Amino acid sequence: MFEARLTQGKILKQIIEAIKDLVQEANIDCTDDEISIQAMDSSHVSLVSVSLRNGGFDHFRCDRPISLGFNAANMGKILKCAGNEDVVTLKADDEGEALALVFESPNMDRIADFELKLMDIENEQLGIPDTEYKCTVQMPSSEFQRIIRDLQVLGESCTISCTKEGVKFSASGDVGTGNVLVRQNATAEKEEEKVMIEMDEPVELTFALRYLNFFTKATSLGPTVILSMSPDVPVVVEYPIGETGFIKYYLAPKIDEEEE
Amino acid sequence: MFEARLTQGKILKQIIEAIKDLVQEANIDCTDDEISIQAMDSSHVSLVSVSLRNGGFDHFRCDRPISLGFNAANMGKILKCAGNEDVVTLKADDEGEALALVFESPNMDRIADFELKLMDIENEQLGIPDTEYKCTVQMPSSEFQRIIRDLQVLGESCTISCTKEGVKFSASGDVGTGNVLVRQNATAEKEEEKVMIEMDEPVELTFALRYLNFFTKATSLGPTVILSMSPDVPVVVEYPIGETGFIKYYLAPKIDEEEE
Amino acid sequence: MFEARLTQGKILKQIIEAIKDLVQEANIDCTDDEISIQAMDSSHVSLVSVSLRNGGFDHFRCDRPISLGFNAANMGKILKCAGNEDVVTLKADDEGEALALVFESPNMDRIADFELKLMDIENEQLGIPDTEYKCTVQMPSSEFQRIIRDLQVLGESCTISCTKEGVKFSASGDVGTGNVLVRQNATAEKEEEKVMIEMDEPVELTFALRYLNFFTKATSLGPTVILSMSPDVPVVVEYPIGETGFIKYYLAPKIDEEEE
């Protein structure tokens, strides 16, 4: 049996919002350490990986590992019924065919319980190698979201180049060209406004804006995004979730920019 | 001649908003006591009944009873031109073919007068029997709106069951099932947050969510909704309008839940 | 070479928003005094004229007059990438084929530079005669916007009649008729709430609401709009831009109201 209670139930809403446009079906994998989701998008171009460790829950019990296969759109519909202040509890039997979701309003006047039908989904756990990256950029997630949204008016690809000076996002197309430079700013007053760059060598990679834009659906999960890049390997776009979780997106760079 | 002046002109806007998706054409029936509207929705499934008694107006004069047949969409278009703070005056001659609507801004800098063309509409005043109901639930109108909206993701029908403990709204469908329990809470600090249940015996009835959702367009008219239910008779969904009026919706229960 | 720097870069966004639904392509004409735009709408019914004098810029340099032909929709897309607090700099070479736009965030953490491809557009500078108008009405731009929006529910034309008492906007159609009277009010506390009428003789003219509605896209540029009217000549709908600029729309009255 699996049971997990999260006071900040909003986080589950936001996680599903952050993956449901990318992924149609996925498994929630529950162990006694954490719940995690790992899935490729429907065109097998990008990968999303979510982890919430048991320490982030008020109550967490998982007797033996289980995989709960769900349809992301349906899960999203049900989680939309949870208020932003609601406490959310997830429950599943070991052989159950449904995931129970209980939403309690803070003053307990209102209790909603839902059952989401589960499905069998082939589990294609991908071993993600633990890479050392040449460049790591931490920046405000809202700033990243805005840049990706802005550059979409110009073209389909975005080149991200990281130097000591800052990180530059570029796009071009019929309308013209655009470059947005975000300068290193490790001394900003607020932690979430800091722009911090760690780099061994400059990196420049080009990505499909369409996918980067999907990733920014996770912006509401936290004030910060971390981009990790090395030549010729997928970028990792990570949104930390509090102290005990994350959502990471992986996207391979475009090999030949001339293609599009 | 008929003339009625309402300082809170916004109420008329809200009433028309609350019926115009349900009813295409209707009569405003004016007597020296009140103005009222009674109409069935276009598929003759539900009934809406509005009453504003003369005491709610700043000025009210109705020399002899008249019926003003109007198109609800057109009336809505004109009332959208009234500001939320405007004083609204309605005027009609006994044999007139138009309803005059005058909107005055609070500081009188702006006066708008409109004429809405009237039409002859067959008057099918339905005698609504004054029933005693087995259960009456008073709850926050915004809470009721939210529950109806939420349950629509699950199915087309909603079962409302009322017990001493509280009132439970349930729906189910392909995605899964959902139950929202609202507990009796007669001691809430604010009058509009109270949930009060009066019952002689438990009642459980099933309704089309589509119509319940239409009714919640009246939510802006007040903080409270009152549901009155007895076995095998239409539910009454009532939104009180201040001290001197109401909008009531009647909807027959589904006989056989298996139908849908 | 041309270079102009505007601390309140938002003004450029708003100007392009105010013309892009009306005008597809136009020239920015730069001289050492000002930048200006003059263009007819695509159906050659109305004319828009923009002027920003050099005094309104923080830095302004124009070595010799040049015309920069641009696509308004594309310019709009790029200017949407400027934040509302950004400083905007425009740059063009004398023979250049692109307009450079640089957006700097107030704290300089973020610099975006865009290049918009330019095009050759036939320059049809229309000499606008400096007319004396029989009536001039200054009123809140938001009030004008609301009236035009409201009257569109009634018909396609709006009659504006100006008397000493006030200015009246009228429309009629299948739904009914409507008149909005805005009274002279030169003593309002706030400058932007004043309604001031200067007139030699009463004027009554009828215009296509569709175009008046296009003009109200300029509402965000300032709190005030000025309508100048004389019999049988185009109305001027002017939005002053701070102390040093304006956007003016010209629209010929309908000759025969029966036409529509």
mmCIF file of N, CA, C and O in Angstrom, chain B residues 44-89:
data_model
loop_
_atom_site.group_PDB
_atom_site.id
_atom_site.type_symbol
_atom_site.label_atom_id
_atom_site.label_comp_id
_atom_site.label_asym_id
_atom_site.label_seq_id
_atom_site.Cartn_x
_atom_site.Cartn_y
_atom_site.Cartn_z
ATOM 1 N N HIS B 44 -36.877 23.355 -22.608
ATOM 2 C CA HIS B 44 -37.980 23.076 -21.678
ATOM 3 C C HIS B 44 -37.622 22.050 -20.602
ATOM 4 O O HIS B 44 -38.419 21.191 -20.247
ATOM 5 N N VAL B 45 -36.394 22.125 -20.114
ATOM 6 C CA VAL B 45 -35.946 21.215 -19.069
ATOM 7 C C VAL B 45 -35.956 21.902 -17.703
ATOM 8 O O VAL B 45 -36.257 21.298 -16.691
ATOM 9 N N SER B 46 -35.609 23.178 -17.697
ATOM 10 C CA SER B 46 -35.525 23.891 -16.424
ATOM 11 C C SER B 46 -36.359 25.161 -16.504
ATOM 12 O O SER B 46 -36.744 25.614 -17.579
ATOM 13 N N LEU B 47 -36.615 25.727 -15.324
ATOM 14 C CA LEU B 47 -37.441 26.928 -15.236
ATOM 15 C C LEU B 47 -36.688 27.940 -14.396
ATOM 16 O O LEU B 47 -36.064 27.592 -13.399
ATOM 17 N N VAL B 48 -36.729 29.208 -14.838
ATOM 18 C CA VAL B 48 -36.120 30.254 -14.028
ATOM 19 C C VAL B 48 -37.195 31.255 -13.643
ATOM 20 O O VAL B 48 -38.089 31.558 -14.438
ATOM 21 N N SER B 49 -37.110 31.734 -12.418
ATOM 22 C CA SER B 49 -38.104 32.674 -11.913
ATOM 23 C C SER B 49 -37.388 33.778 -11.143
ATOM 24 O O SER B 49 -36.625 33.521 -10.221
ATOM 25 N N VAL B 50 -37.602 35.024 -11.577
ATOM 26 C CA VAL B 50 -36.945 36.175 -10.957
ATOM 27 C C VAL B 50 -38.009 37.070 -10.355
ATOM 28 O O VAL B 50 -39.076 37.257 -10.953
ATOM 29 N N SER B 51 -37.728 37.622 -9.198
ATOM 30 C CA SER B 51 -38.648 38.604 -8.617
ATOM 31 C C SER B 51 -37.856 39.726 -7.958
ATOM 32 O O SER B 51 -36.895 39.482 -7.229
ATOM 33 N N LEU B 52 -38.235 40.959 -8.266
ATOM 34 C CA LEU B 52 -37.682 42.121 -7.563
ATOM 35 C C LEU B 52 -38.869 42.921 -7.052
ATOM 36 O O LEU B 52 -39.640 43.486 -7.849
ATOM 37 N N ARG B 53 -39.043 42.974 -5.751
ATOM 38 C CA ARG B 53 -40.203 43.680 -5.224
ATOM 39 C C ARG B 53 -39.976 45.186 -5.231
ATOM 40 O O ARG B 53 -38.834 45.658 -5.225
ATOM 41 N N ASN B 54 -41.081 45.944 -5.259
ATOM 42 C CA ASN B 54 -40.973 47.395 -5.423
ATOM 43 C C ASN B 54 -40.126 48.051 -4.322
ATOM 44 O O ASN B 54 -39.470 49.065 -4.560
ATOM 45 N N GLY B 55 -40.108 47.446 -3.131
ATOM 46 C CA GLY B 55 -39.332 48.036 -2.042
ATOM 47 C C GLY B 55 -37.836 48.106 -2.333
ATOM 48 O O GLY B 55 -37.108 48.866 -1.692
ATOM 49 N N GLY B 56 -37.376 47.335 -3.275
ATOM 50 C CA GLY B 56 -35.961 47.347 -3.616
ATOM 51 C C GLY B 56 -35.575 48.480 -4.549
ATOM 52 O O GLY B 56 -34.384 48.719 -4.783
ATOM 53 N N PHE B 57 -36.563 49.205 -5.064
ATOM 54 C CA PHE B 57 -36.292 50.298 -6.006
ATOM 55 C C PHE B 57 -36.358 51.643 -5.295
ATOM 56 O O PHE B 57 -37.037 51.800 -4.281
ATOM 57 N N ASP B 58 -35.679 52.616 -5.841
ATOM 58 C CA ASP B 58 -35.724 53.973 -5.287
ATOM 59 C C ASP B 58 -37.005 54.649 -5.708
ATOM 60 O O ASP B 58 -37.541 55.519 -5.025
ATOM 61 N N HIS B 59 -37.456 54.261 -6.869
ATOM 62 C CA HIS B 59 -38.693 54.836 -7.379
ATOM 63 C C HIS B 59 -39.366 53.721 -8.143
ATOM 64 O O HIS B 59 -38.714 53.005 -8.894
ATOM 65 N N PHE B 60 -40.666 53.558 -7.942
ATOM 66 C CA PHE B 60 -41.358 52.465 -8.625
ATOM 67 C C PHE B 60 -42.788 52.899 -8.900
ATOM 68 O O PHE B 60 -43.504 53.324 -7.994
ATOM 69 N N ARG B 61 -43.168 52.815 -10.149
ATOM 70 C CA ARG B 61 -44.535 53.197 -10.513
ATOM 71 C C ARG B 61 -44.996 52.285 -11.626
ATOM 72 O O ARG B 61 -44.299 52.120 -12.635
ATOM 73 N N CYS B 62 -46.144 51.649 -11.411
ATOM 74 C CA CYS B 62 -46.688 50.807 -12.468
ATOM 75 C C CYS B 62 -48.203 50.984 -12.437
ATOM 76 O O CYS B 62 -48.881 50.465 -11.544
ATOM 77 N N ASP B 63 -48.723 51.760 -13.387
ATOM 78 C CA ASP B 63 -50.137 52.132 -13.359
ATOM 79 C C ASP B 63 -51.057 50.935 -13.567
ATOM 80 O O ASP B 63 -52.083 50.819 -12.915
ATOM 81 N N ARG B 64 -50.685 50.082 -14.504
ATOM 82 C CA ARG B 64 -51.462 48.842 -14.660
ATOM 83 C C ARG B 64 -50.525 47.748 -15.150
ATOM 84 O O ARG B 64 -49.504 48.036 -15.783
ATOM 85 N N PRO B 65 -50.825 46.496 -14.825
ATOM 86 C CA PRO B 65 -49.911 45.398 -15.142
ATOM 87 C C PRO B 65 -49.564 45.364 -16.626
ATOM 88 O O PRO B 65 -50.463 45.480 -17.478
ATOM 89 N N ILE B 66 -48.280 45.252 -16.959
ATOM 90 C CA ILE B 66 -47.889 45.058 -18.357
ATOM 91 C C ILE B 66 -46.800 43.995 -18.452
ATOM 92 O O ILE B 66 -46.063 43.746 -17.498
ATOM 93 N N SER B 67 -46.753 43.399 -19.649
ATOM 94 C CA SER B 67 -45.726 42.398 -19.930
ATOM 95 C C SER B 67 -44.815 42.940 -21.015
ATOM 96 O O SER B 67 -45.287 43.367 -22.074
ATOM 97 N N LEU B 68 -43.528 42.951 -20.744
ATOM 98 C CA LEU B 68 -42.554 43.480 -21.704
ATOM 99 C C LEU B 68 -41.737 42.311 -22.243
ATOM 100 O O LEU B 68 -40.878 41.767 -21.549
ATOM 101 N N GLY B 69 -42.021 41.911 -23.487
ATOM 102 C CA GLY B 69 -41.317 40.761 -24.071
ATOM 103 C C GLY B 69 -39.971 41.178 -24.627
ATOM 104 O O GLY B 69 -39.882 42.097 -25.425
ATOM 105 N N PHE B 70 -38.931 40.510 -24.201
ATOM 106 C CA PHE B 70 -37.595 40.924 -24.641
ATOM 107 C C PHE B 70 -36.759 39.732 -25.086
ATOM 108 O O PHE B 70 -36.978 38.602 -24.677
ATOM 109 N N ASN B 71 -35.785 40.034 -25.938
ATOM 110 C CA ASN B 71 -34.767 39.076 -26.326
ATOM 111 C C ASN B 71 -33.626 39.196 -25.321
ATOM 112 O O ASN B 71 -33.050 40.286 -25.144
ATOM 113 N N ALA B 72 -33.283 38.090 -24.677
ATOM 114 C CA ALA B 72 -32.333 38.164 -23.557
ATOM 115 C C ALA B 72 -30.924 38.555 -24.008
ATOM 116 O O ALA B 72 -30.229 39.311 -23.333
ATOM 117 N N ALA B 73 -30.512 38.072 -25.179
ATOM 118 C CA ALA B 73 -29.169 38.424 -25.657
ATOM 119 C C ALA B 73 -29.080 39.926 -25.936
ATOM 120 O O ALA B 73 -28.092 40.577 -25.573
ATOM 121 N N ASN B 74 -30.121 40.467 -26.564
ATOM 122 C CA ASN B 74 -30.099 41.905 -26.861
ATOM 123 C C ASN B 74 -30.157 42.742 -25.594
ATOM 124 O O ASN B 74 -29.442 43.745 -25.465
ATOM 125 N N MET B 75 -31.012 42.334 -24.665
ATOM 126 C CA MET B 75 -31.065 43.030 -23.379
ATOM 127 C C MET B 75 -29.681 42.988 -22.720
ATOM 128 O O MET B 75 -29.220 43.987 -22.159
ATOM 129 N N GLY B 76 -29.013 41.844 -22.809
ATOM 130 C CA GLY B 76 -27.680 41.716 -22.232
ATOM 131 C C GLY B 76 -26.692 42.664 -22.878
ATOM 132 O O GLY B 76 -25.865 43.284 -22.206
ATOM 133 N N LYS B 77 -26.771 42.804 -24.204
ATOM 134 C CA LYS B 77 -25.862 43.716 -24.914
ATOM 135 C C LYS B 77 -26.026 45.147 -24.419
ATOM 136 O O LYS B 77 -25.051 45.862 -24.226
ATOM 137 N N ILE B 78 -27.271 45.545 -24.231
ATOM 138 C CA ILE B 78 -27.498 46.928 -23.803
ATOM 139 C C ILE B 78 -27.083 47.117 -22.347
ATOM 140 O O ILE B 78 -26.423 48.100 -22.004
ATOM 141 N N LEU B 79 -27.398 46.153 -21.500
ATOM 142 C CA LEU B 79 -27.037 46.319 -20.087
ATOM 143 C C LEU B 79 -25.529 46.269 -19.868
ATOM 144 O O LEU B 79 -25.021 46.813 -18.888
ATOM 145 N N LYS B 80 -24.800 45.633 -20.804
ATOM 146 C CA LYS B 80 -23.335 45.661 -20.696
ATOM 147 C C LYS B 80 -22.809 47.085 -20.804
ATOM 148 O O LYS B 80 -21.687 47.378 -20.386
ATOM 149 N N CYS B 81 -23.591 47.969 -21.409
ATOM 150 C CA CYS B 81 -23.170 49.365 -21.555
ATOM 151 C C CYS B 81 -23.361 50.159 -20.275
ATOM 152 O O CYS B 81 -22.948 51.314 -20.186
ATOM 153 N N ALA B 82 -24.019 49.581 -19.279
ATOM 154 C CA ALA B 82 -24.169 50.260 -17.990
ATOM 155 C C ALA B 82 -22.928 50.017 -17.153
ATOM 156 O O ALA B 82 -22.429 48.897 -17.083
ATOM 157 N N GLY B 83 -22.419 51.062 -16.547
ATOM 158 C CA GLY B 83 -21.290 50.895 -15.633
ATOM 159 C C GLY B 83 -21.761 50.210 -14.356
ATOM 160 O O GLY B 83 -22.942 50.266 -14.016
ATOM 161 N N ASN B 84 -20.830 49.588 -13.638
ATOM 162 C CA ASN B 84 -21.214 48.866 -12.430
ATOM 163 C C ASN B 84 -21.729 49.787 -11.338
ATOM 164 O O ASN B 84 -22.435 49.351 -10.436
ATOM 165 N N GLU B 85 -21.387 51.072 -11.411
ATOM 166 C CA GLU B 85 -21.836 52.026 -10.401
ATOM 167 C C GLU B 85 -23.044 52.818 -10.872
ATOM 168 O O GLU B 85 -23.548 53.678 -10.143
ATOM 169 N N ASP B 86 -23.499 52.566 -12.088
ATOM 170 C CA ASP B 86 -24.563 53.394 -12.659
ATOM 171 C C ASP B 86 -25.912 53.155 -11.982
ATOM 172 O O ASP B 86 -26.226 52.058 -11.534
ATOM 173 N N VAL B 87 -26.687 54.239 -11.941
ATOM 174 C CA VAL B 87 -28.098 54.143 -11.585
ATOM 175 C C VAL B 87 -28.853 53.804 -12.868
ATOM 176 O O VAL B 87 -28.620 54.413 -13.908
ATOM 177 N N VAL B 88 -29.723 52.793 -12.793
ATOM 178 C CA VAL B 88 -30.452 52.371 -13.991
ATOM 179 C C VAL B 88 -31.943 52.636 -13.804
ATOM 180 O O VAL B 88 -32.514 52.314 -12.769
ATOM 181 N N THR B 89 -32.534 53.272 -14.798
ATOM 182 C CA THR B 89 -33.984 53.488 -14.798
ATOM 183 C C THR B 89 -34.599 52.774 -15.995
ATOM 184 O O THR B 89 -34.084 52.876 -17.116
#
